Short mmCIF file of C-alpha atoms and ligand atoms in Angstrom, two decimals:
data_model
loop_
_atom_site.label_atom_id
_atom_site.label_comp_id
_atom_site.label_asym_id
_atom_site.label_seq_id
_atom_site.Cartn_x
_atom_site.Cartn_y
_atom_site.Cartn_z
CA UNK P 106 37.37 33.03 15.01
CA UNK P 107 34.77 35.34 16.17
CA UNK P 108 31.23 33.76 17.27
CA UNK P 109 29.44 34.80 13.92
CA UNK P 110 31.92 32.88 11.72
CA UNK P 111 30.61 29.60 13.55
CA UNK P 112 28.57 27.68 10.75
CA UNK P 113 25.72 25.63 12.61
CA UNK P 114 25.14 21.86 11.02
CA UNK P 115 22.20 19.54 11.47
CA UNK P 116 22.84 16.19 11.25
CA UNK P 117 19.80 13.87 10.77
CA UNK P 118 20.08 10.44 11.41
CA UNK P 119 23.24 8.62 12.38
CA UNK P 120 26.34 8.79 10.70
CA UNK P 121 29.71 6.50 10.93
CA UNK P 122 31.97 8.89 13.71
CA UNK P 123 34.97 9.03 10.77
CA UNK P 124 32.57 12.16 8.91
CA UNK P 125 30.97 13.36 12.45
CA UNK P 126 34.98 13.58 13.48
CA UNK P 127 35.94 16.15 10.36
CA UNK P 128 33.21 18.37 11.37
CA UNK P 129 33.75 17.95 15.20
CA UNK P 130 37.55 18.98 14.68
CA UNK P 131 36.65 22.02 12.94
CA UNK P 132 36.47 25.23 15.81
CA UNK P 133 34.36 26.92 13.33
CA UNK P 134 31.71 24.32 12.89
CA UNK P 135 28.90 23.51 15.74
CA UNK P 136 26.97 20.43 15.00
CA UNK P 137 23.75 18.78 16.01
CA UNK P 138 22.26 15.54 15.93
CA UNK P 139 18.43 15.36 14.64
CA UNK P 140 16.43 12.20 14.59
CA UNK P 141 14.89 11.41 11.31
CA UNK P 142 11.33 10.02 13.47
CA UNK P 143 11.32 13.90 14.44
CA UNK P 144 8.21 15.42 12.53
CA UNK P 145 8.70 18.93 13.35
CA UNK P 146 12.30 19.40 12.31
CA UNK P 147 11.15 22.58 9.29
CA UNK P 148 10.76 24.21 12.58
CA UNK P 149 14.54 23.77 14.19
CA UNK P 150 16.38 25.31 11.44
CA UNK P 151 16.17 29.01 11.65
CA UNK P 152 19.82 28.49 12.82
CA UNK P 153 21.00 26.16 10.38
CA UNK P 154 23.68 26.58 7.55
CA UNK P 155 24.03 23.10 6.64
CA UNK P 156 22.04 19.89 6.36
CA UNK P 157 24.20 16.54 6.36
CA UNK P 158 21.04 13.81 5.85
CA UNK P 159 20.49 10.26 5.49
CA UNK P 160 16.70 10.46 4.92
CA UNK P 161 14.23 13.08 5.67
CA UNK P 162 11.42 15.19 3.49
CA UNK P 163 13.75 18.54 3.17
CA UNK P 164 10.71 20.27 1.71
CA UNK P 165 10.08 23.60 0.59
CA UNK P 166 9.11 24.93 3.89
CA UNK P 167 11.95 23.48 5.70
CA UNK P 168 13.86 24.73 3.36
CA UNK P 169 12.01 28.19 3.35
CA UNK P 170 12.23 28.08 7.36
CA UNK P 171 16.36 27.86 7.15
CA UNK P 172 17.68 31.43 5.98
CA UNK P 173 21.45 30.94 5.97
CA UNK P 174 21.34 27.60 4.71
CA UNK P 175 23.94 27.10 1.98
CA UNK P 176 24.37 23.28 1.30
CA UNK P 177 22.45 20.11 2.03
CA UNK P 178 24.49 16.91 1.46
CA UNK P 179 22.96 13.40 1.25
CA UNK P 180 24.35 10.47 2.96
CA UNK P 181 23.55 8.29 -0.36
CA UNK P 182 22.97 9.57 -3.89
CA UNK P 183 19.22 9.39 -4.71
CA UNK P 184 17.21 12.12 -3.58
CA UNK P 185 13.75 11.68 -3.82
CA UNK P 186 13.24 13.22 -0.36
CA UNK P 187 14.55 16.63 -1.50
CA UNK P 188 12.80 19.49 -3.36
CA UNK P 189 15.72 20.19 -5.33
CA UNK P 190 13.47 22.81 -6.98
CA UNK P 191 13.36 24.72 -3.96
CA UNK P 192 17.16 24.69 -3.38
CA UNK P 193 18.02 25.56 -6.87
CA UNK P 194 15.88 28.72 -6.51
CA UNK P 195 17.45 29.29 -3.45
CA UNK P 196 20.93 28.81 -5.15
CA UNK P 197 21.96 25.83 -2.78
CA UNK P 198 23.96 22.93 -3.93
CA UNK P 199 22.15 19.68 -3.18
CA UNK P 200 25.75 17.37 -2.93
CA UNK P 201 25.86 13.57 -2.93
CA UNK P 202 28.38 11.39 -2.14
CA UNK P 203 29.52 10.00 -6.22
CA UNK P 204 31.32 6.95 -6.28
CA UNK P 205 31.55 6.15 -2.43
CA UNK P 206 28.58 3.91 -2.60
CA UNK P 207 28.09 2.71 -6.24
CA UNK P 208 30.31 -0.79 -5.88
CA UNK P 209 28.87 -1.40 -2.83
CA UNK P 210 25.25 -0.90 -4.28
CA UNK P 211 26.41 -2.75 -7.49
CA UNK P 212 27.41 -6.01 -5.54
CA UNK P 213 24.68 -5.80 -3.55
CA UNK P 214 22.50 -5.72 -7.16
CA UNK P 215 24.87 -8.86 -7.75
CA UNK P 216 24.10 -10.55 -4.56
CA UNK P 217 20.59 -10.43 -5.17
CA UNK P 218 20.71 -11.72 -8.86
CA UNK P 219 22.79 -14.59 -7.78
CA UNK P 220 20.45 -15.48 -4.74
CA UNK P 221 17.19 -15.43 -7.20
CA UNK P 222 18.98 -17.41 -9.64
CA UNK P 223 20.44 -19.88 -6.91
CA UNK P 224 17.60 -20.36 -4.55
CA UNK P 225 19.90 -19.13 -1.83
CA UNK P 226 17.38 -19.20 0.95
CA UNK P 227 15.73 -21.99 -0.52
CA UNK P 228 18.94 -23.82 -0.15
CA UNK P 229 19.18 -22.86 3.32
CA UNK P 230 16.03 -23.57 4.58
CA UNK P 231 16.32 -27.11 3.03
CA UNK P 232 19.34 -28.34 4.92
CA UNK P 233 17.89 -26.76 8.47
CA UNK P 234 14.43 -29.09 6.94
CA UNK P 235 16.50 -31.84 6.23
CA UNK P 236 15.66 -31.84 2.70
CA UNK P 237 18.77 -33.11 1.24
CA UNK P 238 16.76 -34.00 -1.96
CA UNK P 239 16.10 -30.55 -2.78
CA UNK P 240 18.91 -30.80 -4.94
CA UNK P 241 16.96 -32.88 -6.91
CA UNK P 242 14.36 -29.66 -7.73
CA UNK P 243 16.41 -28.56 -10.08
CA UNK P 244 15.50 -24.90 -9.65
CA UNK P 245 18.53 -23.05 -10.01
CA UNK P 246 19.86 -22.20 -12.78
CA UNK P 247 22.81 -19.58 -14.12
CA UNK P 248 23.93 -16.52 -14.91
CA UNK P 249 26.74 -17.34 -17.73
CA UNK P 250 25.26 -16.72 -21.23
CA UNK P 251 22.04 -15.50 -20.07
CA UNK P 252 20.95 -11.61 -21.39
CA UNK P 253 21.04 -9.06 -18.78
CA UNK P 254 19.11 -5.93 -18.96
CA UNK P 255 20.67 -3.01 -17.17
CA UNK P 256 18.07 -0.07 -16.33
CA UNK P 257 20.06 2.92 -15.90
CA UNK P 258 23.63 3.54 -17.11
CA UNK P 259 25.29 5.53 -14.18
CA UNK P 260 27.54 5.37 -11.23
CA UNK P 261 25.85 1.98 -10.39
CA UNK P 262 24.41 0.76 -13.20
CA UNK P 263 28.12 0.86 -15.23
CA UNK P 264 29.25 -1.33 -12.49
CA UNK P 265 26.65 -3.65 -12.62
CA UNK P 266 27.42 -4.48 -16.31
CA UNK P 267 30.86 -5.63 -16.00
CA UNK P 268 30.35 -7.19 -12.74
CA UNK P 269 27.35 -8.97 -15.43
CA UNK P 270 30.34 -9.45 -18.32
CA UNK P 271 32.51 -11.23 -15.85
CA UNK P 272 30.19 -13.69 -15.34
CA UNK P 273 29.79 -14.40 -18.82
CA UNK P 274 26.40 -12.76 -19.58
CA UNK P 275 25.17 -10.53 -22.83
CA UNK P 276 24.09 -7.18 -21.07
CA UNK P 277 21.81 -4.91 -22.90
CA UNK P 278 21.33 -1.23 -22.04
CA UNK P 279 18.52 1.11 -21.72
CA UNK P 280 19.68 4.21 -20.65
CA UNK P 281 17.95 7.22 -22.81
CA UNK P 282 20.65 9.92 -21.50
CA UNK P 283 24.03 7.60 -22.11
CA UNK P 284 24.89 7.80 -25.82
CA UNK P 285 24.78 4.55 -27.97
CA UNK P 286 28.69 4.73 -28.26
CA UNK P 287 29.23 5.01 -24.73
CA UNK P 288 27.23 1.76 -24.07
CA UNK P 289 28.61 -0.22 -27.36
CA UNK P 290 32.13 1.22 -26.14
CA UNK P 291 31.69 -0.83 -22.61
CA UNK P 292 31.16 -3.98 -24.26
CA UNK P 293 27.26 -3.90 -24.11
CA UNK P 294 24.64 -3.68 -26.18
CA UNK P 295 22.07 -0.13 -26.34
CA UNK P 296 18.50 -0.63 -26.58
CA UNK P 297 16.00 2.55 -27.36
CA UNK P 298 12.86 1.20 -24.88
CA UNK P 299 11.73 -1.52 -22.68
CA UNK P 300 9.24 -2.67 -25.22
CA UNK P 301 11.48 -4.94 -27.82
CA UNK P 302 14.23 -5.54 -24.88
CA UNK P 303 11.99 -6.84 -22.13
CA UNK P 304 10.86 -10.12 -23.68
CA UNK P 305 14.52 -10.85 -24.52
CA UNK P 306 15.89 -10.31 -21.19
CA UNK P 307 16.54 -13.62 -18.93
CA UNK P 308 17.28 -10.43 -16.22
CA UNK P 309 16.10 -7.40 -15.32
CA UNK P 310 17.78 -4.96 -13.21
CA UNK P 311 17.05 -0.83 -12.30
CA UNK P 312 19.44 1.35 -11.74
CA UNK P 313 17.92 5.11 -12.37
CA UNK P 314 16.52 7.74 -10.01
CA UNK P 315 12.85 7.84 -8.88
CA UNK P 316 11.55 10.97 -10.53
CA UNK P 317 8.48 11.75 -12.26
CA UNK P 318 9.38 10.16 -15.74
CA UNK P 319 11.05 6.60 -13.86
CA UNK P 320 8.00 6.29 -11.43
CA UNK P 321 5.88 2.78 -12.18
CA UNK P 322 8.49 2.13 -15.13
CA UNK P 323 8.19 -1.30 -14.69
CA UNK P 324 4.12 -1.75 -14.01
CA UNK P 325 1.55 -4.52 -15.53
CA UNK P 326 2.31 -4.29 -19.07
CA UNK P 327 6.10 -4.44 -18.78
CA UNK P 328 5.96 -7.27 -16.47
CA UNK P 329 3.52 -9.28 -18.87
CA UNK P 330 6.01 -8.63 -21.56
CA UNK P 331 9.19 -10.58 -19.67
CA UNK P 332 9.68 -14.09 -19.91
CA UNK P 333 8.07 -16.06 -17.53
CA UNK P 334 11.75 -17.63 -16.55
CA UNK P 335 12.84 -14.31 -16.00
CA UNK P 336 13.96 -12.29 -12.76
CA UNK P 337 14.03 -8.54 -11.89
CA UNK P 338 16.11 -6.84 -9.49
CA UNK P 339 15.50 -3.49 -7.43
CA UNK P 340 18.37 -2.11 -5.61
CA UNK P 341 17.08 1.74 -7.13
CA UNK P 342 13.89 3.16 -5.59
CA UNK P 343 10.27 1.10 -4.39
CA UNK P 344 8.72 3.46 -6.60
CA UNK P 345 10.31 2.59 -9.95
CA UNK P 346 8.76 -0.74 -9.84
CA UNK P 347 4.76 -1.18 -9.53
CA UNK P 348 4.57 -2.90 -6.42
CA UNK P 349 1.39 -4.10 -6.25
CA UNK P 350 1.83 -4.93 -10.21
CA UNK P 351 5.27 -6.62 -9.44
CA UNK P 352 3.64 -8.80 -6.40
CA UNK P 353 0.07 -10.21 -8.77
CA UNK P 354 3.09 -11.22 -11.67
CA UNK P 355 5.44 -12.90 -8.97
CA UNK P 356 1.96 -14.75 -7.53
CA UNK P 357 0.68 -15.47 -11.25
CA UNK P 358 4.13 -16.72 -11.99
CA UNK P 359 4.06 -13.98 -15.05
CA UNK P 360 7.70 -13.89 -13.83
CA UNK P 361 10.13 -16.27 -12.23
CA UNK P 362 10.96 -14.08 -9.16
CA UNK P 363 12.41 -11.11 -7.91
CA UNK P 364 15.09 -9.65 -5.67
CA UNK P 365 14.06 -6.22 -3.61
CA UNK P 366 16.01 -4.17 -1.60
CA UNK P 367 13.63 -0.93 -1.69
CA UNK P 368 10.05 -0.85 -1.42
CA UNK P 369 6.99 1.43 -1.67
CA UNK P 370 6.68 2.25 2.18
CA UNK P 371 10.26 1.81 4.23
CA UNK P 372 10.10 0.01 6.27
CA UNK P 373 7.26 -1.94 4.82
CA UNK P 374 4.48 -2.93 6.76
CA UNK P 375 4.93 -5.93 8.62
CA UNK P 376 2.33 -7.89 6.93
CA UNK P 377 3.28 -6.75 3.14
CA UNK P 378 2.58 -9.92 1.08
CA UNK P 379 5.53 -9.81 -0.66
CA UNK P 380 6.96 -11.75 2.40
CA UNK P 381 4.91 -14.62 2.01
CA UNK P 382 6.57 -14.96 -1.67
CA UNK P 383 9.05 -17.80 -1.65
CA UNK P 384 10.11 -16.55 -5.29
CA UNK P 385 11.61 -13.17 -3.50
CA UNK P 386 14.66 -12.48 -1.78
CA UNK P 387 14.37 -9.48 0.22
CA UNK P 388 17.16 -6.54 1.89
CA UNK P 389 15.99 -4.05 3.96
CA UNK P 390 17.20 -1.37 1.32
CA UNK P 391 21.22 -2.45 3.00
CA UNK P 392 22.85 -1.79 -0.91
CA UNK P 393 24.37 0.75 0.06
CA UNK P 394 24.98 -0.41 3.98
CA UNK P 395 28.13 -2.15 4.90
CA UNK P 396 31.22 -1.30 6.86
CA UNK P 397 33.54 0.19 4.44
CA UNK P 398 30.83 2.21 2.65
CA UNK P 399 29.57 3.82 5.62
CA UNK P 400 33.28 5.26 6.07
CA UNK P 401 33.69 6.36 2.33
CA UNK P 402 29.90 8.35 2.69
CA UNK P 403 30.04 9.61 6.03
CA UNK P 404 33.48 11.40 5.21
CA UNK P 405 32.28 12.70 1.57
CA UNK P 406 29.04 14.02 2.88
CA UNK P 407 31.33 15.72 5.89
CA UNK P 408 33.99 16.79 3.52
CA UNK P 409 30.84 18.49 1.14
CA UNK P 410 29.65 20.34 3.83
CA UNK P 411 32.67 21.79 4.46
CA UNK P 412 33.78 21.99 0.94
CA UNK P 413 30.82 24.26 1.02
CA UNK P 414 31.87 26.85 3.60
CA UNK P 415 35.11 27.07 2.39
CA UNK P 416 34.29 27.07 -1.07
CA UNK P 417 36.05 23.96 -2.39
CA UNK P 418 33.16 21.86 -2.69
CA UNK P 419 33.88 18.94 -5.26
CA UNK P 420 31.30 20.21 -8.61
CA UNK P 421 31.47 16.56 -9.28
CA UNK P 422 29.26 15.63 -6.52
CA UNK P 423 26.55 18.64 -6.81
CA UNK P 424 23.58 17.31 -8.26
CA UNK P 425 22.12 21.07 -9.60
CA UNK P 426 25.17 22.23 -10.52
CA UNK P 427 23.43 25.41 -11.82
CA UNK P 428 23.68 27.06 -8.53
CA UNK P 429 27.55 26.79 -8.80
CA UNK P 430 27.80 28.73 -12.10
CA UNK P 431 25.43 30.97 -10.79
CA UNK P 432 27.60 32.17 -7.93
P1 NAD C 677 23.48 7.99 -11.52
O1 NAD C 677 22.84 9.33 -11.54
O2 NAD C 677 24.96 7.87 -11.67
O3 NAD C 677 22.81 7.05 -12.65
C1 NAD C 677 21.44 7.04 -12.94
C2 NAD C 677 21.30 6.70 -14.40
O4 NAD C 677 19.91 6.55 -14.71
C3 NAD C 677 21.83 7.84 -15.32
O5 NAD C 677 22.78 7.33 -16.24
C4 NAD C 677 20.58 8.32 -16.03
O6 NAD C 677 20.83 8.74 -17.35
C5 NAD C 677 19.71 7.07 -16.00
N1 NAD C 677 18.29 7.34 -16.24
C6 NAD C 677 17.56 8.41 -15.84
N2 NAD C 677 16.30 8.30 -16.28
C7 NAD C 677 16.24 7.14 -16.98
C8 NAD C 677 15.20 6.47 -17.69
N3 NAD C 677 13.98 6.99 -17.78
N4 NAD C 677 15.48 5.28 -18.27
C9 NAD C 677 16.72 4.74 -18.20
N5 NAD C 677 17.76 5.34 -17.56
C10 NAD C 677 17.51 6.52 -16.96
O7 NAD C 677 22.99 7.31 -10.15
P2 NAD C 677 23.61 6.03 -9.43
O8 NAD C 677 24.64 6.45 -8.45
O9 NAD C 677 23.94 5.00 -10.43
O10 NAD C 677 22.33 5.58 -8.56
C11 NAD C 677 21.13 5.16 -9.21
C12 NAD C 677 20.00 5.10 -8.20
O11 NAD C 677 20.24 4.03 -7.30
C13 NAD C 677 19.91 6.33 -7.30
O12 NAD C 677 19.15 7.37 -7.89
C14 NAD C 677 19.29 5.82 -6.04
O13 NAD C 677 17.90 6.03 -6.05
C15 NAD C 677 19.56 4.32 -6.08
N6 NAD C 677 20.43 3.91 -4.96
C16 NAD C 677 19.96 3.01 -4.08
C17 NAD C 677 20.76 2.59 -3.02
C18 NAD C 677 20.30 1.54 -2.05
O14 NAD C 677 20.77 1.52 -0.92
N7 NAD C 677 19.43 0.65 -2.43
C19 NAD C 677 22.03 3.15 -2.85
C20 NAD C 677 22.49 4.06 -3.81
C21 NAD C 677 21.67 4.43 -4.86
#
């Protein structure tokens, strides 16, 4: 292997050592660790012929600044941090990591529905009070035959429905991009916009990239329109949901509560009032975070890095797949 075969690849942020190990045992591959609290990595990657990321703003003039770069791979699979405008012009594959993370993320949506409806903290904090007649409050309530509405039909969202179904609930879908049949053919039921499904949901949950059409979905007006028993659960992107609309209708009691693992800012400020919500349950955007996931991602985002330089990277996981039919 001569010295101008080598393929140099920045890794920024930290990774679980199974994907670090695939690239470390190639002789052909020369990695390095960046720290995602570096501001001025655009100007470390004249070198640079791959990008493995968790998150960082690969903008157009880092991307500009990076000459033989020929893939950047997300640890995750939303990538709201990446001008994918100015890769596709370039002709490099953005890659994400599929399936690895959407049952983790679609438990975690679970988790959260089941804590709002349950009180789970509330629970908590009453036997460490002493409060054994909170049970008395009667402020849980269930899941079984109540309608779910399912934002988003994908990797995750999918998941979320049947997880939904098995717990006996009626799960609608608004997905504009999944066809009718699709969605009927899963057991659920379509729905053409949030305006007539909204007031019939008992729960609300998002499951779609943040791009320019998803941003504020859910503002004032939706939120007025849900019942004010209802919850609504964000395990997608902070910016999908009105924040500042979501926290007036969670202090009005427009809506019963809410479950949030991603926010406008991350991390959030430490005095966001959100936190002083007891009708919230909170994650510090941890979906997507737990042992066996961080495996399964840190290997696919190794394996599409290489997949890239030896020109077997899995189409299924290339996000503008353009640039492959292109080549
Ligand atoms: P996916 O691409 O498989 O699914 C997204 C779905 O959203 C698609 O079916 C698409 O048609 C649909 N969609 C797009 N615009 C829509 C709109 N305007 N209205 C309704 N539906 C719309 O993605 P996925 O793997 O299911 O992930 C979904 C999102 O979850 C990601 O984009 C990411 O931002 C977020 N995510 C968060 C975490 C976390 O840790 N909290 C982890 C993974 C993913």
């Amino acid at each position: 292997m001569t010295a101008t075969n080598t393929k140099n690849v920045m890794v920024i942020g930290k990774i679980h050592p199974a994907g670090q190990d695939l690239l470390e045992a190639r002789a052909d591959v020369t990695v390095t660790h960046a720290s995602p609290d570096d501001p001025n990595l655009a100007d470390q990657v004249a070198d640079v012929d791959g990008i493995l990321l968790r998150i960082y703003p690969i903008d157009r003039r880092l991307i500009d600044n990076a000459p033989k770069l020929v893939i950047v791979a997300r640890h995750g699979v939303g990538y709201d941090t990446v001008d994918l405008d100015a890769l596709t012009a370039r002709g490099i594959p953005l890659a994400v990591v599929g399936e690895a993370n959407s049952p983790t993320v679609a438990e975690h949506a679970l988790y959260l529905l089941l804590t709002v409806a349950k009180q789970g903290a509330a629970y908590d904090r009453a036997m460490r009070d002493d409060d054994w007649a909170f049970r008395e409050t009667l402020a849980a309530t269930e899941l079984g035959a109540k309608t779910l509405l399912v934002i988003g039909f994908g990797r995750i969202g999918t998941r979320v429905a049947r997880l939904g179904q098995a717990f006996g609930m009626d799960v609608q879908v608004l997905d504009p991009y999944v066809a009718d049949d699709a969605i009927e053919a899963a057991g659920c039921t379509p729905v053409a916009a949030l305006g007539p499904a909204l007031p019939e949901a008992d729960f609300v949950t998002v499951h779609t990239p943040l791009n320019d059409e998803t941003r504020h979905m859910i503002g004032a007006a939706e939120l007025a329109a849900m019942k004010s028993s209802a919850a609504l659960v964000n395990t997608a992107r902070g910016g999908v949901i009105d924040e500042p609309a979501l926290l007036a209708a969670l202090r009005d009691g427009a809506i019963r509560g809410a479950g949030l693992d991603v926010f406008d800012r991350e991390p959030p400020d430490a005095d966001n009032p959100l936190f002083r919500l007891d009708n919230v349950v909170l994650s510090p955007h941890i979906a997507g975070i737990t042992a066996e996931c961080m495996v399964r991602m840190s290997r696919t985002c190794a394996e599409n890095v290489l997949g890239a330089f030896d020109g077997t990277l899995n189409p299924d996981n290339v996000v503008n797949k353009e640039v492959l039919t292109a080549r």
